[in-house]
Structure formats: C-alpha cells, structure tokens
Amino acid sequence: MKTAVITGASSGIGEGCARLLARSGWKVFLMARRRERLENIAREINGHAIILDVTKAQEVEIGLVTHCDLLVNCAGGALGLDAVRQANADDWTSMFNTNVLGTLRMTQLLLPRLIASQGCIINITSTAALGGYEGGGGYCAAKSAQRALTQSLRLEMKGVPVRITEVLPGMVHTPEFSLNRFCGDAERAKAVYENVDRPLSAEDIAQVVATVAELPAHVNVDEIVVRPVAQRAQHALFRGSLGWREAPPVAHSPVNEGER
Ligand code: 8X3
C-alpha cells in the first residue's frame, strides 16, 4: 500500500485528493489545522488525521509518517481582491506563509522520506501563477513564488529519482475558496461562479493528481494546467450554457455537493 500526505486536507482540493486517493487504495495522512473537520473526513475515509499548521510544522508532529510515497502540497488559498495600491499587507503575508512557506516547510520535512521511497511531490499552484490579473496581486505573487519554488526544486533534484509536478488549476468551485477570499461574503463568492457551466470541482483536480501520482516512477509530468472548458484563459470566462449532451459527473463525495 502506498502512502500519501495531503496538506490542506480539511476542505477543497486537499479534501478531494484525500478522498480519491483513499478510494484508490492509498494510505492517506490528512494534514490541516481544523481538528473537527479533519478528523471527520479522516474517519470517513479510513485515513489518519494530523492536526498541524503547515507554516510551523515540526518533525515531531509528523513522526507517524514513517514512509511517504506522495506529498501533495494543497494548503493555501487567496485573501482579498484588492488593487495593489490598496492591498492589505497582512493578507499578503498570510498568503505567502500558507502557499509558499507552507510548501517549503512540508517539502523540507518530508523530502528525506520521499527520496528514500523514490516518491513524488505534487504542488497545487494556480493559473494565477501564470500572470497577474486585476486585484490578484498578492495571490498571483504567492502562487508565482510557489511555482518558482517547484521549478527550482525540480532542477535541484537532478540525478535524484523523485518526481516533482506542479498542477495549475483554473476555476475550481469549492465551497471555501471564494468565501475565504471575500472574508465570508457569500453573495460575492457566489457571483464568481454565476452562470459558469461546470466549473472544475475539487474531485476533477484530485483525478489529475491521482493520475500523475500513479504513472510509472520514471515519468515526470513537470506541470499541468487544468481549466474548465468554460474558461479558455484567465480572462476568457464564458458565462452561459455550453449545451452539454453528457450528464455531469457523479459526485463521489461531499466536496462536490455544495456548502458544508
Ligand atoms: C484560483 C484561480 O482565477 O481565482 O486559483 O486565480 S483564480
């Protein structure tokens, strides 16, 4: 049985990855700060909850992870959509801490185990890492930094059989991403996905993660940009029906079932 560590596993893409990998037969360690949510999910999927803050994680907290084949760095997110001239520096600090320094810390902690297992690191960045957009200054900067970290690490691991992949999701509709971004303003969060015919779900990204992770050990997918068909580029979002003939995918888990 292969072992995966997923950060940010208490919601969204992290939760989706934990659920899907567990269903696919992986032993899953779920990591996040919110004890109750994390323990409930871990119980449901027969996984192992480790309550920690990725920005301050210590070796002693991950002692139970004696072996690791896959690290998925999912913890992160966006805060605010303010123009640079009005941006809140505390929000930027927080975004850098979770998205960038959290990825750095968890990677540093688990790299020796991943080298020992000839494993795989998958960093979940964002299409926001590919260029700035209005109001995205802090988030785009943080995701660009996380992307740069991933690229540097891949090069530094030259000659070492560890796979390093960056997954760059576009519009993914998770219950919390936009809600957090807009400080709990549900109307504003809802408007982001208004009339978008099938934005991605957490499970869609989880499928990409599982597919990459389950490729043969010598196959490194460097990076993969994943958008819904309705979003041809960051600013090319189509709102309206796409006239799908195919029924929407069946939701396997609560991650696709709206607000929790
Ligand atoms: C989320 C994509 O467009 O909100 O990572 O920046 S976007």
mmCIF file of C-alpha atoms and ligand atoms in Angstrom:
data_model
loop_
_atom_site.group_PDB
_atom_site.id
_atom_site.type_symbol
_atom_site.label_atom_id
_atom_site.label_comp_id
_atom_site.label_asym_id
_atom_site.label_seq_id
_atom_site.Cartn_x
_atom_site.Cartn_y
_atom_site.Cartn_z
ATOM 1 C CA MET A 1 0.000 0.000 0.000
ATOM 2 C CA LYS A 2 1.402 3.396 -1.000
ATOM 3 C CA THR A 3 1.320 6.295 1.429
ATOM 4 C CA ALA A 4 0.240 9.855 0.642
ATOM 5 C CA VAL A 5 0.466 13.005 2.725
ATOM 6 C CA ILE A 6 -2.030 15.703 1.793
ATOM 7 C CA THR A 7 -1.887 19.185 3.287
ATOM 8 C CA GLY A 8 -4.930 21.444 3.331
ATOM 9 C CA ALA A 9 -6.963 18.246 3.555
ATOM 10 C CA SER A 10 -9.834 19.658 5.609
ATOM 11 C CA SER A 11 -11.591 21.150 2.561
ATOM 12 C CA GLY A 12 -11.498 21.822 -1.148
ATOM 13 C CA ILE A 13 -8.879 20.277 -3.404
ATOM 14 C CA GLY A 14 -6.959 18.789 -0.477
ATOM 15 C CA GLU A 15 -10.054 17.033 0.820
ATOM 16 C CA GLY A 16 -10.876 15.864 -2.708
ATOM 17 C CA CYS A 17 -7.370 14.405 -3.119
ATOM 18 C CA ALA A 18 -7.546 12.652 0.247
ATOM 19 C CA ARG A 19 -10.908 11.092 -0.567
ATOM 20 C CA LEU A 20 -9.967 9.963 -4.050
ATOM 21 C CA LEU A 21 -6.566 8.547 -3.107
ATOM 22 C CA ALA A 22 -8.127 6.666 -0.183
ATOM 23 C CA ARG A 23 -10.745 5.206 -2.550
ATOM 24 C CA SER A 24 -7.923 4.186 -4.874
ATOM 25 C CA GLY A 25 -6.219 2.191 -2.131
ATOM 26 C CA TRP A 26 -3.650 4.643 -0.783
ATOM 27 C CA LYS A 27 -2.890 5.021 2.903
ATOM 28 C CA VAL A 28 -3.603 8.709 3.458
ATOM 29 C CA PHE A 29 -2.324 11.120 6.083
ATOM 30 C CA LEU A 30 -4.526 14.206 6.102
ATOM 31 C CA MET A 31 -2.976 17.390 7.464
ATOM 32 C CA ALA A 32 -4.676 20.684 8.304
ATOM 33 C CA ARG A 33 -5.394 22.979 11.223
ATOM 34 C CA ARG A 34 -9.118 22.373 11.778
ATOM 35 C CA ARG A 35 -9.325 19.382 14.075
ATOM 36 C CA GLU A 36 -13.009 18.513 13.902
ATOM 37 C CA ARG A 37 -13.348 18.724 10.135
ATOM 38 C CA LEU A 38 -10.105 16.875 9.532
ATOM 39 C CA GLU A 39 -10.887 14.082 11.973
ATOM 40 C CA ASN A 40 -14.365 13.616 10.494
ATOM 41 C CA ILE A 41 -13.003 13.303 6.959
ATOM 42 C CA ALA A 42 -10.183 11.002 8.107
ATOM 43 C CA ARG A 43 -12.712 8.764 9.881
ATOM 44 C CA GLU A 44 -14.926 8.615 6.777
ATOM 45 C CA ILE A 45 -12.084 7.535 4.509
ATOM 46 C CA ASN A 46 -10.111 5.433 6.964
ATOM 47 C CA GLY A 47 -7.243 7.882 6.836
ATOM 48 C CA HIS A 48 -5.040 9.399 9.530
ATOM 49 C CA ALA A 49 -5.560 12.977 10.691
ATOM 50 C CA ILE A 50 -2.573 15.044 11.779
ATOM 51 C CA ILE A 51 -3.520 18.459 13.076
ATOM 52 C CA LEU A 52 -0.856 20.969 12.178
ATOM 53 C CA ASP A 53 -0.154 24.375 10.722
ATOM 54 C CA VAL A 54 1.993 23.909 7.601
ATOM 55 C CA THR A 55 3.760 27.196 8.275
ATOM 56 C CA LYS A 56 5.054 25.939 11.629
ATOM 57 C CA ALA A 57 5.114 22.160 11.204
ATOM 58 C CA GLN A 58 7.771 20.265 13.159
ATOM 59 C CA GLU A 59 9.287 16.825 12.683
ATOM 60 C CA VAL A 60 7.770 15.678 15.962
ATOM 61 C CA GLU A 61 4.254 16.293 14.584
ATOM 62 C CA ILE A 62 4.770 14.035 11.586
ATOM 63 C CA GLY A 63 6.529 11.194 13.380
ATOM 64 C CA LEU A 64 3.695 8.813 12.453
ATOM 65 C CA VAL A 65 4.616 9.218 8.794
ATOM 66 C CA THR A 66 7.457 6.714 8.720
ATOM 67 C CA HIS A 67 7.172 6.259 4.959
ATOM 68 C CA CYS A 68 5.913 8.643 2.264
ATOM 69 C CA ASP A 69 5.431 7.986 -1.451
ATOM 70 C CA LEU A 70 3.498 11.121 -2.276
ATOM 71 C CA LEU A 71 3.302 14.625 -0.853
ATOM 72 C CA VAL A 72 0.513 16.834 -2.169
ATOM 73 C CA ASN A 73 1.015 20.443 -1.080
ATOM 74 C CA CYS A 74 -2.511 21.796 -1.186
ATOM 75 C CA ALA A 75 -2.645 24.119 1.801
ATOM 76 C CA GLY A 76 -3.042 27.711 0.693
ATOM 77 C CA GLY A 77 -5.607 29.996 -0.786
ATOM 78 C CA ALA A 78 -6.437 33.590 -1.637
ATOM 79 C CA LEU A 79 -7.275 36.541 0.572
ATOM 80 C CA GLY A 80 -8.857 39.614 -0.916
ATOM 81 C CA LEU A 81 -9.178 41.011 -4.395
ATOM 82 C CA ASP A 82 -7.806 44.460 -3.675
ATOM 83 C CA ALA A 83 -5.829 46.547 -6.115
ATOM 84 C CA VAL A 84 -2.140 46.701 -5.327
ATOM 85 C CA ARG A 85 -2.392 50.349 -4.270
ATOM 86 C CA GLN A 86 -4.875 49.411 -1.541
ATOM 87 C CA ALA A 87 -3.646 45.937 -0.723
ATOM 88 C CA ASN A 88 -3.578 44.694 2.821
ATOM 89 C CA ALA A 89 -0.018 43.647 3.664
ATOM 90 C CA ASP A 90 -1.248 41.273 6.386
ATOM 91 C CA ASP A 91 -3.267 39.366 3.773
ATOM 92 C CA TRP A 92 -0.210 39.154 1.563
ATOM 93 C CA THR A 93 1.903 37.881 4.470
ATOM 94 C CA SER A 94 -0.693 35.258 5.218
ATOM 95 C CA MET A 95 -0.885 34.160 1.543
ATOM 96 C CA PHE A 96 2.892 33.908 1.332
ATOM 97 C CA ASN A 97 3.024 31.963 4.582
ATOM 98 C CA THR A 98 0.492 29.313 3.613
ATOM 99 C CA ASN A 99 1.090 28.965 -0.124
ATOM 100 C CA VAL A 100 4.843 29.411 -0.262
ATOM 101 C CA LEU A 101 6.433 28.898 3.132
ATOM 102 C CA GLY A 102 3.997 26.097 3.984
ATOM 103 C CA THR A 103 5.020 24.281 0.810
ATOM 104 C CA LEU A 104 8.665 24.919 1.643
ATOM 105 C CA ARG A 105 8.348 23.643 5.193
ATOM 106 C CA MET A 106 6.402 20.476 4.365
ATOM 107 C CA THR A 107 8.737 19.713 1.471
ATOM 108 C CA GLN A 108 11.812 20.128 3.668
ATOM 109 C CA LEU A 109 10.318 17.897 6.351
ATOM 110 C CA LEU A 110 9.246 15.096 4.020
ATOM 111 C CA LEU A 111 11.958 15.203 1.349
ATOM 112 C CA PRO A 112 14.223 12.615 3.049
ATOM 113 C CA ARG A 113 11.322 10.144 3.160
ATOM 114 C CA LEU A 114 10.380 10.923 -0.447
ATOM 115 C CA ILE A 115 13.946 10.372 -1.580
ATOM 116 C CA ALA A 116 14.042 7.080 0.327
ATOM 117 C CA SER A 117 10.816 5.909 -1.347
ATOM 118 C CA GLN A 118 11.660 7.375 -4.787
ATOM 119 C CA GLY A 119 8.374 9.192 -4.421
ATOM 120 C CA CYS A 120 6.501 12.114 -5.868
ATOM 121 C CA ILE A 121 5.750 15.700 -4.851
ATOM 122 C CA ILE A 122 2.727 17.438 -6.359
ATOM 123 C CA ASN A 123 2.368 21.130 -5.649
ATOM 124 C CA ILE A 124 -1.041 22.647 -6.281
ATOM 125 C CA THR A 125 -0.428 26.173 -7.504
ATOM 126 C CA SER A 126 -2.893 28.005 -9.747
ATOM 127 C CA THR A 127 -3.304 29.567 -13.150
ATOM 128 C CA ALA A 128 -2.786 32.744 -11.104
ATOM 129 C CA ALA A 129 0.896 31.772 -11.171
ATOM 130 C CA LEU A 130 0.984 32.346 -14.931
ATOM 131 C CA GLY A 131 0.382 36.087 -14.843
ATOM 132 C CA GLY A 132 -1.172 38.885 -12.881
ATOM 133 C CA TYR A 133 -4.790 39.925 -13.018
ATOM 134 C CA GLU A 134 -6.568 42.915 -11.559
ATOM 135 C CA GLY A 135 -6.941 42.525 -7.815
ATOM 136 C CA GLY A 136 -4.875 39.358 -7.833
ATOM 137 C CA GLY A 137 -1.549 40.959 -6.892
ATOM 138 C CA GLY A 138 -0.960 39.134 -3.621
ATOM 139 C CA TYR A 139 -2.386 35.787 -4.696
ATOM 140 C CA CYS A 140 -0.674 35.842 -8.101
ATOM 141 C CA ALA A 141 2.618 36.771 -6.442
ATOM 142 C CA ALA A 142 2.281 33.997 -3.867
ATOM 143 C CA LYS A 143 1.332 31.380 -6.459
ATOM 144 C CA SER A 144 4.164 32.554 -8.746
ATOM 145 C CA ALA A 145 6.563 32.115 -5.842
ATOM 146 C CA GLN A 146 5.214 28.634 -5.127
ATOM 147 C CA ARG A 147 5.657 27.847 -8.835
ATOM 148 C CA ALA A 148 9.239 29.135 -8.770
ATOM 149 C CA LEU A 149 9.980 27.039 -5.691
ATOM 150 C CA THR A 150 8.640 23.972 -7.514
ATOM 151 C CA GLN A 151 10.744 24.658 -10.603
ATOM 152 C CA SER A 152 13.921 25.210 -8.559
ATOM 153 C CA LEU A 153 13.359 22.061 -6.538
ATOM 154 C CA ARG A 154 12.861 20.000 -9.712
ATOM 155 C CA LEU A 155 16.199 21.227 -11.040
ATOM 156 C CA GLU A 156 17.960 20.716 -7.719
ATOM 157 C CA MET A 157 16.733 17.106 -7.720
ATOM 158 C CA LYS A 158 18.690 16.429 -10.906
ATOM 159 C CA GLY A 159 20.034 12.900 -10.601
ATOM 160 C CA VAL A 160 17.619 12.005 -7.795
ATOM 161 C CA PRO A 161 14.695 9.697 -8.627
ATOM 162 C CA VAL A 162 11.957 11.845 -7.130
ATOM 163 C CA ARG A 163 9.165 13.170 -9.322
ATOM 164 C CA ILE A 164 8.092 16.805 -8.952
ATOM 165 C CA THR A 165 4.907 18.056 -10.540
ATOM 166 C CA GLU A 166 3.081 21.357 -10.490
ATOM 167 C CA VAL A 167 -0.668 21.301 -11.044
ATOM 168 C CA LEU A 168 -2.090 24.706 -12.018
ATOM 169 C CA PRO A 169 -5.878 24.726 -11.640
ATOM 170 C CA GLY A 170 -8.053 27.433 -13.151
ATOM 171 C CA MET A 171 -11.591 27.972 -11.909
ATOM 172 C CA VAL A 172 -12.427 25.319 -9.336
ATOM 173 C CA HIS A 173 -15.703 25.643 -7.473
ATOM 174 C CA THR A 174 -15.086 24.619 -3.893
ATOM 175 C CA PRO A 175 -17.232 25.728 -1.001
ATOM 176 C CA GLU A 176 -14.487 27.762 0.680
ATOM 177 C CA PHE A 177 -12.051 29.231 -1.854
ATOM 178 C CA SER A 178 -14.004 32.351 -2.797
ATOM 179 C CA LEU A 179 -15.710 32.579 0.582
ATOM 180 C CA ASN A 180 -12.297 32.877 2.235
ATOM 181 C CA ARG A 181 -11.112 35.268 -0.427
ATOM 182 C CA PHE A 182 -14.053 37.577 0.277
ATOM 183 C CA CYS A 183 -13.975 37.223 4.084
ATOM 184 C CA GLY A 184 -17.188 35.209 4.254
ATOM 185 C CA ASP A 185 -19.210 37.398 1.848
ATOM 186 C CA ALA A 186 -21.387 34.609 0.406
ATOM 187 C CA GLU A 187 -23.035 36.784 -2.257
ATOM 188 C CA ARG A 188 -19.706 37.899 -3.655
ATOM 189 C CA ALA A 189 -18.363 34.364 -3.538
ATOM 190 C CA LYS A 190 -21.425 33.008 -5.330
ATOM 191 C CA ALA A 191 -21.141 35.617 -8.076
ATOM 192 C CA VAL A 192 -17.728 34.269 -9.079
ATOM 193 C CA TYR A 193 -19.327 31.069 -10.428
ATOM 194 C CA GLU A 194 -22.621 32.612 -11.593
ATOM 195 C CA ASN A 195 -23.751 31.012 -14.869
ATOM 196 C CA VAL A 196 -20.467 29.207 -15.369
ATOM 197 C CA ASP A 197 -21.464 25.887 -16.915
ATOM 198 C CA ARG A 198 -19.486 23.293 -14.976
ATOM 199 C CA PRO A 199 -16.518 24.920 -13.322
ATOM 200 C CA LEU A 200 -13.996 22.339 -12.165
ATOM 201 C CA SER A 201 -14.653 20.514 -8.922
ATOM 202 C CA ALA A 202 -12.139 19.506 -6.280
ATOM 203 C CA GLU A 203 -12.606 15.978 -7.497
ATOM 204 C CA ASP A 204 -11.571 16.928 -11.047
ATOM 205 C CA ILE A 205 -8.241 18.156 -9.721
ATOM 206 C CA ALA A 206 -7.972 15.104 -7.463
ATOM 207 C CA GLN A 207 -8.295 12.918 -10.559
ATOM 208 C CA VAL A 208 -5.405 14.758 -12.176
ATOM 209 C CA VAL A 209 -3.325 14.356 -9.013
ATOM 210 C CA ALA A 210 -4.100 10.631 -8.755
ATOM 211 C CA THR A 211 -3.343 10.083 -12.437
ATOM 212 C CA VAL A 212 0.026 11.829 -12.170
ATOM 213 C CA ALA A 213 0.891 10.024 -8.939
ATOM 214 C CA GLU A 214 0.057 6.627 -10.393
ATOM 215 C CA LEU A 215 2.197 6.988 -13.509
ATOM 216 C CA PRO A 216 5.349 4.838 -13.638
ATOM 217 C CA ALA A 217 8.111 6.090 -11.349
ATOM 218 C CA HIS A 218 10.295 7.311 -14.246
ATOM 219 C CA VAL A 219 7.546 9.534 -15.757
ATOM 220 C CA ASN A 220 7.735 13.133 -14.534
ATOM 221 C CA VAL A 221 4.890 15.425 -15.517
ATOM 222 C CA ASP A 222 6.559 18.788 -14.940
ATOM 223 C CA GLU A 223 3.415 20.902 -14.979
ATOM 224 C CA ILE A 224 -0.186 20.642 -15.966
ATOM 225 C CA VAL A 225 -2.669 23.489 -16.482
ATOM 226 C CA VAL A 226 -6.262 22.424 -15.854
ATOM 227 C CA ARG A 227 -9.208 24.675 -16.663
ATOM 228 C CA PRO A 228 -12.898 24.088 -17.162
ATOM 229 C CA VAL A 229 -13.967 24.225 -20.805
ATOM 230 C CA ALA A 230 -15.916 27.384 -19.920
ATOM 231 C CA GLN A 231 -12.640 29.164 -19.099
ATOM 232 C CA ARG A 232 -10.343 29.387 -22.095
ATOM 233 C CA ALA A 233 -7.950 31.708 -20.269
ATOM 234 C CA GLN A 234 -7.919 33.685 -17.038
ATOM 235 C CA HIS A 235 -9.926 36.493 -18.638
ATOM 236 C CA ALA A 236 -11.811 34.374 -21.172
ATOM 237 C CA LEU A 237 -14.556 33.007 -18.989
ATOM 238 C CA PHE A 238 -17.799 32.103 -20.721
ATOM 239 C CA ARG A 239 -20.972 32.535 -18.686
ATOM 240 C CA GLY A 240 -23.969 30.687 -20.075
ATOM 241 C CA SER A 241 -24.944 27.231 -21.144
ATOM 242 C CA LEU A 242 -22.437 25.200 -23.106
ATOM 243 C CA GLY A 243 -25.169 22.808 -24.155
ATOM 244 C CA TRP A 244 -23.512 19.694 -22.776
ATOM 245 C CA ARG A 245 -25.020 16.484 -24.102
ATOM 246 C CA GLU A 246 -23.177 14.456 -21.482
ATOM 247 C CA ALA A 247 -24.602 14.338 -17.967
ATOM 248 C CA PRO A 248 -22.453 15.967 -15.278
ATOM 249 C CA PRO A 249 -20.064 13.627 -13.487
ATOM 250 C CA VAL A 250 -21.479 11.857 -10.467
ATOM 251 C CA ALA A 251 -20.285 13.380 -7.229
ATOM 252 C CA HIS A 252 -18.402 10.797 -5.181
ATOM 253 C CA SER A 253 -18.077 12.874 -2.087
ATOM 254 C CA PRO A 254 -19.397 15.922 -0.271
ATOM 255 C CA VAL A 255 -16.704 18.069 -1.886
ATOM 256 C CA ASN A 256 -18.954 18.384 -4.915
ATOM 257 C CA GLU A 257 -22.180 18.822 -3.083
ATOM 258 C CA GLY A 258 -22.091 22.495 -2.332
ATOM 259 C CA GLU A 259 -21.803 24.248 1.014
ATOM 260 C CA ARG A 260 -20.823 22.229 4.077
HETATM 261 C C1 8X3 B 1 -7.738 30.010 -8.436
HETATM 262 C C2 8X3 B 1 -7.783 30.570 -9.802
HETATM 263 O O1 8X3 B 1 -8.565 32.581 -11.160
HETATM 264 O O2 8X3 B 1 -9.133 32.592 -8.814
HETATM 265 O O3 8X3 B 1 -6.513 29.538 -8.078
HETATM 266 O O4 8X3 B 1 -6.883 32.993 -9.501
HETATM 267 S S1 8X3 B 1 -8.094 32.251 -9.786
#
